[in-house]
Structure formats: structure tokens, C-alpha cells
Coordinates of C-alpha atoms and ligand atoms in Angstrom, one line a residue:
M182 CA 118.8 114.3 86.5
P183 CA 117.0 111.1 85.2
K184 CA 114.3 109.8 87.4
K185 CA 115.1 106.9 89.7
T186 CA 113.2 103.7 88.8
V187 CA 111.6 101.6 91.5
L188 CA 110.3 98.1 90.8
I189 CA 107.7 97.1 93.4
T190 CA 106.4 93.5 93.6
G191 CA 102.9 93.3 94.9
G192 CA 102.5 97.0 94.0
A193 CA 98.7 96.7 93.6
G194 CA 98.2 95.5 97.2
F195 CA 97.3 97.5 100.3
I196 CA 100.8 98.5 101.3
G197 CA 102.3 98.3 97.8
S198 CA 99.7 100.7 96.3
H199 CA 100.2 103.3 99.1
L200 CA 103.9 103.2 98.7
S201 CA 103.6 103.4 94.9
Q202 CA 101.6 106.6 95.4
K203 CA 104.3 108.1 97.7
L204 CA 107.0 107.2 95.2
L205 CA 105.2 108.8 92.2
N206 CA 104.5 111.9 94.4
C207 CA 108.3 112.1 95.1
G208 CA 109.3 112.0 91.4
Y209 CA 110.2 108.3 91.1
S210 CA 109.3 106.1 88.1
V211 CA 107.4 103.0 89.3
I212 CA 107.2 99.5 87.8
C213 CA 104.5 97.5 89.5
L214 CA 104.4 93.7 89.3
D215 CA 101.3 92.0 90.6
N216 CA 99.4 88.8 89.9
F217 CA 96.2 90.1 91.6
I218 CA 95.8 87.1 93.9
T219 CA 95.1 89.6 96.7
G220 CA 96.0 92.9 95.0
S221 CA 93.4 94.9 93.2
L222 CA 93.3 97.0 90.0
D223 CA 91.1 99.5 91.9
N224 CA 94.1 100.3 94.2
I225 CA 96.3 101.5 91.3
R226 CA 93.7 102.6 88.8
P227 CA 94.5 106.3 89.4
F228 CA 98.2 105.7 88.5
L229 CA 97.5 103.9 85.3
K230 CA 97.4 107.2 83.3
D231 CA 100.6 108.4 84.9
K232 CA 103.5 108.1 82.4
N233 CA 105.8 107.3 85.3
F234 CA 103.8 104.2 86.3
R235 CA 103.9 100.9 84.5
L236 CA 102.0 97.7 85.4
D237 CA 103.2 94.2 84.5
V238 CA 100.9 91.4 85.5
C239 CA 103.0 88.4 86.5
N240 CA 103.7 86.0 89.3
V241 CA 107.1 86.8 90.8
A242 CA 107.5 83.2 92.0
N243 CA 108.2 82.6 88.3
R244 CA 111.3 84.1 86.6
I245 CA 111.2 87.9 86.3
D246 CA 112.9 89.7 83.5
I247 CA 112.5 93.5 83.1
A248 CA 114.4 95.5 80.6
G249 CA 116.2 98.8 81.4
K250 CA 117.6 100.5 84.5
I251 CA 116.2 99.7 87.9
D252 CA 117.5 101.6 91.0
Y253 CA 115.4 100.0 93.7
I254 CA 113.6 96.6 94.0
L255 CA 111.0 96.6 96.8
H256 CA 109.8 93.0 97.4
C257 CA 106.4 93.5 98.8
A258 CA 104.4 90.7 97.1
S259 CA 102.9 88.3 99.6
L260 CA 99.7 87.0 101.0
A261 CA 99.7 88.8 104.3
S262 CA 96.4 88.1 105.9
P263 CA 96.2 84.9 108.0
K264 CA 92.9 84.1 106.1
D265 CA 94.7 84.4 102.8
Y266 CA 97.8 82.4 103.7
L267 CA 95.7 79.7 105.2
N268 CA 93.8 79.5 102.0
F269 CA 96.9 79.6 99.8
P270 CA 99.8 78.1 101.8
I271 CA 101.8 76.9 98.8
Q272 CA 101.5 80.3 96.9
T273 CA 102.6 81.9 100.2
L274 CA 105.6 79.7 100.5
K275 CA 106.5 80.2 96.9
V276 CA 106.3 84.0 96.8
G277 CA 108.3 84.2 100.1
S278 CA 111.0 81.8 98.9
L279 CA 111.1 81.6 95.1
G280 CA 109.7 85.1 94.7
T281 CA 112.4 86.5 97.0
H282 CA 115.1 84.6 95.2
N283 CA 113.9 85.9 91.8
A284 CA 113.7 89.5 93.1
L285 CA 117.2 89.3 94.6
G286 CA 118.5 87.8 91.3
L287 CA 117.1 90.8 89.4
A288 CA 118.5 93.2 92.0
K289 CA 121.9 91.7 91.5
K290 CA 121.7 91.9 87.7
K291 CA 120.5 95.6 87.9
K292 CA 122.8 96.5 90.8
A293 CA 119.7 97.8 92.5
V294 CA 119.1 98.4 96.2
F295 CA 116.8 95.6 97.5
L296 CA 114.2 96.0 100.2
L297 CA 112.4 92.9 101.7
F298 CA 109.0 93.4 103.2
S299 CA 109.3 91.0 106.2
T300 CA 107.0 90.8 109.2
S301 CA 106.7 90.7 112.9
E302 CA 105.6 87.1 112.3
V303 CA 109.3 86.1 112.3
Y304 CA 109.0 86.5 116.1
G305 CA 106.1 84.0 116.2
D306 CA 104.5 83.8 119.6
P307 CA 107.2 85.8 121.3
F308 CA 108.9 85.1 124.7
V309 CA 110.5 88.5 124.6
H310 CA 108.4 91.6 124.9
P311 CA 108.5 94.1 123.3
Q312 CA 110.3 92.6 120.4
K313 CA 113.7 93.9 119.4
E314 CA 115.4 92.9 116.2
N315 CA 118.0 90.8 118.0
Y316 CA 115.2 88.4 119.2
W317 CA 115.2 85.2 117.2
G318 CA 111.6 84.3 117.7
N319 CA 109.4 81.4 118.7
V320 CA 107.8 79.9 115.5
N321 CA 106.0 76.6 114.9
P322 CA 107.4 75.5 111.5
V323 CA 104.7 72.9 111.0
G324 CA 101.7 74.8 112.3
L325 CA 99.1 76.6 110.1
R326 CA 101.0 79.9 110.2
G327 CA 104.3 78.2 109.3
C328 CA 103.8 78.8 105.6
Y329 CA 103.9 82.5 106.1
D330 CA 106.4 82.7 109.1
E331 CA 108.9 80.3 107.7
S332 CA 108.8 81.7 104.1
K333 CA 109.6 85.2 105.6
R334 CA 112.3 83.8 107.8
F335 CA 113.8 82.1 104.7
A336 CA 113.4 85.4 102.8
E337 CA 115.4 87.2 105.4
A338 CA 118.1 84.5 105.4
I339 CA 118.5 84.6 101.6
T340 CA 118.5 88.4 101.6
M341 CA 121.4 88.4 104.1
A342 CA 123.2 85.8 102.0
Y343 CA 123.0 88.0 98.9
H344 CA 124.2 90.9 101.0
R345 CA 127.2 89.0 102.3
V346 CA 128.1 87.0 99.2
H347 CA 127.2 89.4 96.3
K348 CA 127.6 92.6 98.4
L349 CA 124.1 93.7 97.4
D350 CA 122.8 96.7 99.3
T351 CA 119.8 95.0 101.0
K352 CA 117.3 96.2 103.6
I353 CA 114.8 94.2 105.7
A354 CA 111.6 95.8 107.1
R355 CA 109.9 93.8 109.8
I356 CA 106.4 95.2 109.5
F357 CA 104.0 95.0 112.4
N358 CA 100.2 95.1 112.1
T359 CA 99.3 97.9 109.7
Y360 CA 95.8 99.2 108.7
G361 CA 94.2 101.9 106.7
P362 CA 92.2 102.7 103.6
R363 CA 92.3 100.1 100.7
M364 CA 92.2 97.1 102.9
R365 CA 89.6 94.7 101.5
H366 CA 86.3 94.4 103.3
N367 CA 86.8 90.6 103.3
D368 CA 90.5 90.8 104.1
G369 CA 90.1 88.8 107.3
R370 CA 92.4 90.8 109.5
V371 CA 91.1 92.3 112.6
V372 CA 90.8 96.0 111.8
P373 CA 88.9 95.5 108.5
N374 CA 86.8 92.7 110.0
F375 CA 85.7 94.8 112.9
I376 CA 85.0 97.9 110.9
D377 CA 83.0 95.9 108.3
Q378 CA 81.0 94.1 110.9
A379 CA 80.3 97.3 112.9
L380 CA 79.1 99.2 109.8
K381 CA 76.9 96.3 108.7
G382 CA 75.4 95.9 112.2
K383 CA 76.8 92.3 112.4
P384 CA 78.4 90.9 115.6
L385 CA 82.1 91.7 116.0
T386 CA 84.0 88.4 116.0
V387 CA 86.6 88.5 118.8
Y388 CA 88.8 85.4 118.7
G389 CA 89.6 83.8 122.1
R390 CA 88.8 86.1 125.0
G391 CA 90.3 89.0 123.1
K392 CA 93.1 89.3 125.7
Q393 CA 95.8 88.9 123.0
T394 CA 97.5 92.2 122.1
R395 CA 98.6 93.8 118.8
S396 CA 100.2 97.2 118.0
F397 CA 98.5 98.9 115.1
C398 CA 100.3 101.2 112.7
Y399 CA 98.5 103.6 110.3
I400 CA 99.5 103.1 106.7
D401 CA 100.8 106.6 106.2
D402 CA 103.3 106.2 109.0
L403 CA 104.4 102.8 107.7
V404 CA 104.9 104.2 104.2
E405 CA 107.1 107.0 105.6
G406 CA 109.2 104.3 107.4
L407 CA 109.6 102.2 104.3
F408 CA 110.6 105.3 102.3
C409 CA 113.2 106.2 104.9
L410 CA 114.5 102.7 105.1
M411 CA 114.9 102.2 101.3
R412 CA 117.1 105.3 101.1
S413 CA 119.1 104.6 104.3
K414 CA 122.5 103.0 104.8
E415 CA 120.9 100.4 107.2
N416 CA 121.4 96.7 106.2
R417 CA 120.2 95.1 109.4
P418 CA 116.5 94.2 109.9
V419 CA 114.4 97.1 111.2
N420 CA 111.1 96.9 113.0
L421 CA 108.5 99.2 111.6
G422 CA 105.3 99.6 113.6
N423 CA 103.5 101.6 116.2
P424 CA 104.5 100.7 119.7
G425 CA 101.0 101.5 121.1
E426 CA 99.8 98.1 122.3
F427 CA 96.1 97.2 122.6
T428 CA 94.1 94.1 123.4
V429 CA 91.8 92.8 120.7
I430 CA 88.8 93.4 122.9
R431 CA 89.8 97.0 123.5
L432 CA 90.1 97.5 119.7
A433 CA 86.6 96.0 119.3
R434 CA 85.1 98.4 121.8
L435 CA 86.9 101.4 120.2
V436 CA 85.6 100.4 116.7
L437 CA 82.0 100.2 118.2
K438 CA 82.4 103.6 119.7
L439 CA 83.9 105.3 116.6
T440 CA 81.2 103.8 114.3
A441 CA 78.4 104.4 116.8
S442 CA 77.4 100.8 116.0
K443 CA 74.9 98.8 118.0
S444 CA 76.7 95.5 117.0
K445 CA 77.3 93.0 119.7
I446 CA 80.6 91.3 120.4
V447 CA 80.8 87.5 120.0
F448 CA 83.7 85.3 121.0
K449 CA 85.0 82.7 118.6
E450 CA 87.7 80.0 118.9
L451 CA 91.3 81.4 119.0
P452 CA 93.1 80.3 115.8
Q453 CA 96.1 77.9 116.1
D454 CA 99.4 79.6 117.2
D455 CA 97.8 83.0 117.4
P456 CA 100.5 85.2 119.0
R457 CA 99.5 86.3 122.5
Q458 CA 101.3 89.6 122.5
R459 CA 103.0 91.8 120.0
Q460 CA 104.7 95.1 120.3
P461 CA 107.6 96.5 118.3
D462 CA 110.7 98.0 120.0
I463 CA 111.4 100.7 117.4
S464 CA 114.6 102.1 118.9
R465 CA 116.6 101.0 115.8
A466 CA 114.2 102.7 113.4
R467 CA 114.3 105.9 115.5
K468 CA 118.1 106.0 115.7
S469 CA 119.0 104.7 112.3
L470 CA 116.2 106.2 110.2
G471 CA 115.0 109.1 112.4
W472 CA 111.5 107.6 112.0
K473 CA 108.6 107.2 114.4
P474 CA 104.9 106.9 113.8
F475 CA 102.6 109.9 114.5
V476 CA 99.0 108.7 113.9
S477 CA 97.1 107.6 117.0
L478 CA 94.9 104.5 116.8
E479 CA 91.8 106.6 117.2
D480 CA 92.7 109.0 114.4
G481 CA 93.8 106.2 112.1
L482 CA 90.6 104.3 112.7
K483 CA 88.5 107.4 112.0
S484 CA 90.1 107.8 108.5
T485 CA 89.8 104.0 107.8
I486 CA 86.2 104.0 108.9
S487 CA 85.3 106.9 106.6
W488 CA 87.0 105.1 103.7
F489 CA 85.1 101.9 104.5
K490 CA 81.9 103.9 104.5
G491 CA 82.7 105.3 101.0
Ligands
UDP144 N1 91.1 88.6 115.4 C1 89.9 88.6 116.0 N2 88.8 88.7 115.2 C2 88.8 88.8 113.9 C3 90.1 88.8 113.3 C4 91.2 88.7 114.0 O1 89.8 88.6 117.3 O2 87.7 88.9 113.3 C5 92.3 88.5 116.2 C6 93.3 87.4 115.9 O3 93.0 86.2 116.5 C7 94.6 88.0 116.3 C8 94.4 89.6 116.2 O4 93.0 89.7 116.1 O5 94.8 87.8 117.7 C9 95.1 90.1 114.9 O6 94.7 89.3 113.9 P1 95.0 89.6 112.3 O7 94.4 88.6 111.5 O8 94.6 91.0 112.1 O9 96.6 89.6 112.2 P2 97.8 88.8 113.0 O10 98.4 89.8 113.8 O11 97.3 87.7 113.7 O12 98.7 88.4 111.8

């Protein structure tokens, strides 16, 4: 049987490169599109000599045209760290809106299954806890995070419109905080920040009093969830994340313990609209995909720390 071809936008990023690796391991042929605004050649260098992997450097916010058969389009491209989307708000809006439209247009032309990489940020600073997919969220459209949150909300809306109007087989993954090897040292998100700071003996920067919570999913678990979702019959949004919920201060202490670091903790101003709590309800993923995460925060941090040391 001929290999199935998967086109992945943002394939050289943190999540995109891990998923590309999984797809290659499972016998798929992978076309990776990336403009390297936050992605990195180092993430995909080992695949470049694989005949089943192809890299096309381009910005998906511009028109995309790829010759040949494509079975799946995974739209992963985005600036996902608050630090990045605050630095590049217009690019963030464009890849979430124009980029999604272009990727959907290509999926329609190729009759490909389409998977949108959405985010727990669609729930904003939630009033419902834990967050289920039927919660509509609490987002400030004109705040600093609006560029990311609203572009992803638009992306979900246009994905559903293509599903309803063009009968495209679409999937929406709402991805909660994910961490692991290949995150950039200067990524700005909390896990790489704390690990980098702890290993360099610098103070760990806890924003606010560190009472806000997040639920951290190890990358290998997330990749399994995405792989199940893309091959499933599910067309509704699906939360993918680890329901284990931790305060940011607890995470800081855990990173200090696991790195045996003597770094201090310093408290900095809480960023605007920083969600106070976040935890996925993953009943839909369990039921519909038969998926759940396995890696504990402690084990995932140990692997991530050893990668950061290397
Ligand atoms: N945070 C922190 N110190 C840092 C980076 C982040 O205390 O050096 C906090 C941030 O305010 C937020 C949480 O950690 O409450 C997670 O932030 P991150 O940027 O990883 O992602 P978010 O979930 O906010 O998109």
C-alpha cells in the first residue's frame, strides 16, 4: 500500500518536530512547512536525510500550493509562547486566521483530513473548572493575549465552517500546557524558564505570588493524543492535556529539587490577563480516542532537565 502523506505546518517547532518523528516512525511520509520564526532546523536535522521527509520553507499565512497527494493536513504553525506572541502579535493573528484559511483551502483541494492545533487559551481566564469542551470561555479580545486567543477562536470557527459547508473531515485539538525536550532555552514559558534558570544558578522568576495553576502534559503523551485524534472519527473539539494541576510556586520548588539547584525564587509582576487556573477535563479524549496521559510531572521534568543539560 502506498504511504500516507501528512503535511504539517510548523513542523520544525517543538510539538511539530516530535509529531513528525512519530509519523516517520509509523511509516508516514511527511511534508514539513515552516518559516522558522520560532521553529528550528536543529529540531528536524535528523529527518532531513530521510527520503520520507521533505522541508518546504514558507509562511503559511501566504498562499500554500503543494503538488501531489496529501492525506492529512496538520495545522500546527503558531507562535505559542506568550513571550513570542506578545513580540509578534500581527504574525500570530495572521498564522491563526489567514494561515488556517490557507491550510483549510489546501485540505479541501486535496480532500485531506484536517487537524487544527488549538489551545486551552480559547477558555481564557476560565469561570468553569476544570474546563470541558462545552465551556465557551472568558477571553479579553483587546488584551495583550487577545492576538493569540482570538486567532485560535477564529481558527476553530473557520474549521467548523469548512466542516459544515464543505463536509471536510476536520479535527480540533485544544492543547493544554505541554513541555519537554526541544523547547528553546529562551522560550519564555514557565517550564523552560525555570529549568534554564535553575541550571544556571539564576533566580527563578515566579510571576504574581505563584498561586495560579497550570496542568502540564509531557510531550510524548501529547503526541500520542494528537496521533489518535488525527485518525479518529471525532469532529468536535477535544481537550488534550494532563489533568494533574499544580500551582506555579509548586512547580518552581519541584524544579529546584530535581535540579538540586541553589537558585532563589523571586516574585515578578503577574502578566496582564494571566489565567488564574487551568485544568483540562479529558473525559471526551478518554471516551472518544481511548487516550490518557501517563507521564507524571516529576518524570517528565527529569527527562526535560537532562535534555536541557545536554
Ligand atoms: N510564569 C512564571 N514565571 C515565568 C514564566 C511563566 O511564573 O518565568 C507563569 C505565568 O505567569 C503563568 C504560568 O507560569 O501563570 C504559565 O505560563 P506560560 O508562559 O508557560 O504559559 P501560559 O499557560 O500562561 O500560556
